[in-house]
PDB file of C-alpha atoms in Angstrom:
ATOM      1  CA  MET F   1     -32.435 -35.164 134.630  1.00 58.00           C
ATOM      2  CA  ALA F   2     -34.468 -32.836 135.067  1.00 53.00           C
ATOM      3  CA  ARG F   3     -38.124 -32.986 135.244  1.00 49.00           C
ATOM      4  CA  SER F   4     -40.328 -29.632 134.858  1.00 47.00           C
ATOM      5  CA  ASP F   5     -43.494 -28.603 137.480  1.00 43.00           C
ATOM      6  CA  ALA F   6     -46.671 -29.294 135.811  1.00 43.00           C
ATOM      7  CA  THR F   7     -48.586 -26.629 134.286  1.00 39.00           C
ATOM      8  CA  ALA F   8     -51.311 -24.841 135.515  1.00 38.00           C
ATOM      9  CA  THR F   9     -53.094 -26.614 133.284  1.00 39.00           C
ATOM     10  CA  GLY F  10     -51.976 -30.295 134.754  1.00 45.00           C
ATOM     11  CA  ALA F  11     -49.992 -31.358 131.202  1.00 49.00           C
ATOM     12  CA  VAL F  12     -46.589 -31.823 131.903  1.00 57.00           C
ATOM     13  CA  SER F  13     -43.164 -30.174 130.345  1.00 63.00           C
ATOM     14  CA  SER F  14     -40.539 -32.527 128.747  1.00 79.00           C
ATOM     15  CA  LEU F  15     -38.053 -33.415 130.278  1.00 86.00           C
ATOM     16  CA  THR F  16     -33.933 -32.223 129.821  1.00 87.00           C
ATOM     17  CA  THR F  17     -30.868 -33.103 130.671  1.00 88.00           C
ATOM     18  CA  ALA F  18     -28.576 -30.676 133.211  1.00 87.00           C
ATOM     19  CA  ASP F  19     -27.316 -29.070 129.750  1.00 89.00           C
ATOM     20  CA  GLY F  20     -30.831 -28.718 128.184  1.00 88.00           C
ATOM     21  CA  GLN F  21     -31.423 -30.880 125.725  1.00 90.00           C
ATOM     22  CA  ARG F  22     -33.402 -33.757 124.836  1.00 93.00           C
ATOM     23  CA  PRO F  23     -32.788 -37.400 126.943  1.00 94.00           C
ATOM     24  CA  ARG F  24     -32.459 -40.773 125.143  1.00 96.00           C
ATOM     25  CA  VAL F  25     -33.931 -42.672 126.243  1.00 97.00           C
ATOM     26  CA  ALA F  26     -33.132 -46.592 125.535  1.00 97.00           C
ATOM     27  CA  ILE F  27     -36.211 -48.972 125.352  1.00 97.00           C
ATOM     28  CA  VAL F  28     -35.075 -52.560 125.815  1.00 96.00           C
ATOM     29  CA  GLY F  29     -37.438 -55.953 124.924  1.00 88.00           C
ATOM     30  CA  GLY F  30     -40.716 -56.927 125.668  1.00 86.00           C
ATOM     31  CA  THR F  31     -43.867 -57.000 122.744  1.00 91.00           C
ATOM     32  CA  SER F  32     -43.415 -54.797 119.935  1.00 93.00           C
ATOM     33  CA  SER F  33     -46.406 -53.100 121.284  1.00 93.00           C
ATOM     34  CA  GLY F  34     -45.206 -52.491 124.669  1.00 93.00           C
ATOM     35  CA  ALA F  35     -42.005 -50.333 123.264  1.00 95.00           C
ATOM     36  CA  MET F  36     -44.429 -48.909 120.810  1.00 95.00           C
ATOM     37  CA  VAL F  37     -46.383 -47.469 124.383  1.00 95.00           C
ATOM     38  CA  ALA F  38     -43.192 -47.372 125.954  1.00 96.00           C
ATOM     39  CA  SER F  39     -41.690 -44.437 123.278  1.00 96.00           C
ATOM     40  CA  VAL F  40     -44.237 -42.979 122.512  1.00 96.00           C
ATOM     41  CA  LEU F  41     -45.028 -41.929 126.074  1.00 96.00           C
ATOM     42  CA  CYS F  42     -41.203 -40.932 126.735  1.00 95.00           C
ATOM     43  CA  THR F  43     -41.706 -38.829 123.109  1.00 95.00           C
ATOM     44  CA  GLN F  44     -44.675 -37.019 124.639  1.00 95.00           C
ATOM     45  CA  PHE F  45     -42.360 -36.548 128.002  1.00 95.00           C
ATOM     46  CA  GLY F  46     -40.474 -34.868 125.809  1.00 94.00           C
ATOM     47  CA  CYS F  47     -37.641 -36.935 125.555  1.00 96.00           C
ATOM     48  CA  ALA F  48     -35.954 -39.061 122.570  1.00 96.00           C
ATOM     49  CA  PRO F  49     -36.975 -42.980 122.512  1.00 97.00           C
ATOM     50  CA  LEU F  50     -34.288 -45.010 120.431  1.00 96.00           C
ATOM     51  CA  SER F  51     -34.779 -48.439 119.426  1.00 95.00           C
ATOM     52  CA  ALA F  52     -32.981 -51.176 121.137  1.00 95.00           C
ATOM     53  CA  PRO F  53     -35.300 -54.694 120.956  1.00 95.00           C
ATOM     54  CA  THR F  54     -33.136 -57.183 122.822  1.00 95.00           C
ATOM     55  CA  GLY F  55     -30.508 -57.113 125.392  1.00 95.00           C
ATOM     56  CA  GLU F  56     -27.697 -57.274 122.644  1.00 96.00           C
ATOM     57  CA  ALA F  57     -28.471 -54.391 120.792  1.00 96.00           C
ATOM     58  CA  VAL F  58     -28.488 -51.703 123.896  1.00 96.00           C
ATOM     59  CA  LEU F  59     -26.001 -53.260 124.785  1.00 96.00           C
ATOM     60  CA  GLY F  60     -24.221 -52.352 121.067  1.00 95.00           C
ATOM     61  CA  LEU F  61     -26.183 -48.635 121.763  1.00 94.00           C
ATOM     62  CA  LEU F  62     -23.934 -48.289 124.814  1.00 96.00           C
ATOM     63  CA  ARG F  63     -20.333 -49.478 123.238  1.00 95.00           C
ATOM     64  CA  ARG F  64     -20.658 -46.874 119.813  1.00 93.00           C
ATOM     65  CA  ASP F  65     -21.722 -44.329 123.098  1.00 84.00           C
ATOM     66  CA  ALA F  66     -24.465 -42.965 121.905  1.00 79.00           C
ATOM     67  CA  GLY F  67     -25.379 -40.658 124.369  1.00 91.00           C
ATOM     68  CA  VAL F  68     -28.235 -43.141 126.126  1.00 95.00           C
ATOM     69  CA  ASP F  69     -28.626 -41.400 128.372  1.00 96.00           C
ATOM     70  CA  LEU F  70     -31.824 -43.282 130.555  1.00 96.00           C
ATOM     71  CA  VAL F  71     -32.486 -47.332 129.782  1.00 97.00           C
ATOM     72  CA  VAL F  72     -35.678 -48.601 129.822  1.00 97.00           C
ATOM     73  CA  ILE F  73     -35.945 -52.277 129.696  1.00 96.00           C
ATOM     74  CA  ASP F  74     -39.234 -55.098 129.996  1.00 95.00           C
ATOM     75  CA  LEU F  75     -37.206 -57.903 131.945  1.00 92.00           C
ATOM     76  CA  SER F  76     -39.074 -60.185 129.312  1.00 90.00           C
ATOM     77  CA  VAL F  77     -36.587 -59.233 126.982  1.00 91.00           C
ATOM     78  CA  SER F  78     -36.064 -61.999 124.411  1.00 90.00           C
ATOM     79  CA  ASP F  79     -32.701 -63.057 124.084  1.00 93.00           C
ATOM     80  CA  MET F  80     -31.102 -63.220 127.433  1.00 93.00           C
ATOM     81  CA  ASP F  81     -32.323 -63.204 131.420  1.00 90.00           C
ATOM     82  CA  GLY F  82     -33.650 -59.274 131.643  1.00 90.00           C
ATOM     83  CA  ILE F  83     -31.359 -59.133 134.774  1.00 92.00           C
ATOM     84  CA  VAL F  84     -28.459 -60.704 133.232  1.00 93.00           C
ATOM     85  CA  ALA F  85     -28.692 -57.615 130.364  1.00 94.00           C
ATOM     86  CA  VAL F  86     -28.937 -55.323 132.900  1.00 94.00           C
ATOM     87  CA  GLN F  87     -25.149 -56.700 135.208  1.00 93.00           C
ATOM     88  CA  LEU F  88     -23.784 -56.596 131.744  1.00 95.00           C
ATOM     89  CA  ILE F  89     -25.069 -52.229 131.674  1.00 95.00           C
ATOM     90  CA  ARG F  90     -23.066 -52.217 134.472  1.00 94.00           C
ATOM     91  CA  ALA F  91     -20.065 -53.964 133.595  1.00 94.00           C
ATOM     92  CA  LEU F  92     -19.636 -51.800 130.975  1.00 94.00           C
ATOM     93  CA  GLY F  93     -17.598 -49.074 133.114  1.00 91.00           C
ATOM     94  CA  SER F  94     -18.637 -44.799 133.157  1.00 90.00           C
ATOM     95  CA  ARG F  95     -21.455 -45.890 130.053  1.00 89.00           C
ATOM     96  CA  GLY F  96     -23.680 -48.616 132.274  1.00 90.00           C
ATOM     97  CA  ALA F  97     -23.447 -46.239 135.047  1.00 92.00           C
ATOM     98  CA  LEU F  98     -26.502 -44.643 133.619  1.00 95.00           C
ATOM     99  CA  PRO F  99     -30.253 -44.770 135.746  1.00 95.00           C
ATOM    100  CA  VAL F 100     -31.777 -48.418 134.490  1.00 96.00           C
ATOM    101  CA  VAL F 101     -36.102 -48.511 135.147  1.00 96.00           C
ATOM    102  CA  ALA F 102     -37.478 -52.246 134.618  1.00 94.00           C
ATOM    103  CA  LEU F 103     -40.672 -52.430 133.003  1.00 94.00           C
ATOM    104  CA  VAL F 104     -42.533 -56.118 135.294  1.00 92.00           C
ATOM    105  CA  GLY F 105     -45.180 -58.662 135.076  1.00 89.00           C
ATOM    106  CA  ASP F 106     -44.982 -58.797 138.721  1.00 87.00           C
ATOM    107  CA  ARG F 107     -42.984 -56.814 141.316  1.00 83.00           C
ATOM    108  CA  GLY F 108     -41.636 -60.278 142.570  1.00 82.00           C
ATOM    109  CA  GLU F 109     -39.299 -60.859 139.563  1.00 80.00           C
ATOM    110  CA  VAL F 110     -36.784 -58.276 141.312  1.00 81.00           C
ATOM    111  CA  ALA F 111     -37.538 -59.056 144.780  1.00 78.00           C
ATOM    112  CA  SER F 112     -33.728 -60.797 144.587  1.00 79.00           C
ATOM    113  CA  ASN F 113     -31.045 -60.173 145.982  1.00 83.00           C
ATOM    114  CA  ARG F 114     -29.651 -60.665 142.249  1.00 82.00           C
ATOM    115  CA  ALA F 115     -31.720 -58.335 141.422  1.00 82.00           C
ATOM    116  CA  ARG F 116     -31.368 -56.040 144.114  1.00 83.00           C
ATOM    117  CA  ALA F 117     -27.902 -55.704 143.289  1.00 86.00           C
ATOM    118  CA  ALA F 118     -27.848 -54.860 139.286  1.00 87.00           C
ATOM    119  CA  GLY F 119     -29.076 -51.589 141.236  1.00 88.00           C
ATOM    120  CA  PHE F 120     -32.899 -50.290 139.397  1.00 91.00           C
ATOM    121  CA  ALA F 121     -33.286 -46.596 139.362  1.00 92.00           C
ATOM    122  CA  ALA F 122     -37.173 -47.397 139.826  1.00 91.00           C
ATOM    123  CA  ILE F 123     -39.581 -50.544 138.886  1.00 91.00           C
ATOM    124  CA  VAL F 124     -42.849 -50.056 136.911  1.00 93.00           C
ATOM    125  CA  VAL F 125     -45.155 -52.693 137.419  1.00 92.00           C
ATOM    126  CA  LYS F 126     -47.180 -53.371 133.840  1.00 92.00           C
ATOM    127  CA  PRO F 127     -49.934 -52.144 133.097  1.00 93.00           C
ATOM    128  CA  TYR F 128     -48.580 -48.966 134.451  1.00 94.00           C
ATOM    129  CA  SER F 129     -50.185 -45.448 133.416  1.00 94.00           C
ATOM    130  CA  PRO F 130     -47.731 -43.038 132.091  1.00 94.00           C
ATOM    131  CA  ARG F 131     -48.073 -41.079 135.419  1.00 94.00           C
ATOM    132  CA  GLU F 132     -46.101 -43.948 136.515  1.00 95.00           C
ATOM    133  CA  LEU F 133     -43.536 -44.480 134.330  1.00 94.00           C
ATOM    134  CA  TYR F 134     -43.221 -40.400 134.256  1.00 94.00           C
ATOM    135  CA  ALA F 135     -42.275 -40.867 137.579  1.00 93.00           C
ATOM    136  CA  ALA F 136     -39.900 -43.359 137.326  1.00 89.00           C
TER     137      ALA F 136
END
């Protein structure tokens, strides 16, 4: 995804994909309020959020080739271990080779070898600022 520079007023312009489209971001797991915050922020960044409340839901989106460009996953996803969910995403081959951003309550959640092997594009510790999520 391409990022455009901040404007003179400090506002951030929208993110776009390489072909100039709005990135489609799957927001996975966590609490409903946490997912809502991430969705609103993604919309403000110019992205199109897709709700995937569980690990199985995001796997279904990716299997259907829903054109997802990025996955933002709260590792406290309700139906499975969050790192297992990411490993299953990666097992989808080319459909699972997209960037995955982890939302964690504690950086220690992703300190294990198993978490490092999952290949997160970024890790954002909750609570986070809009700037931290945008930078990820």
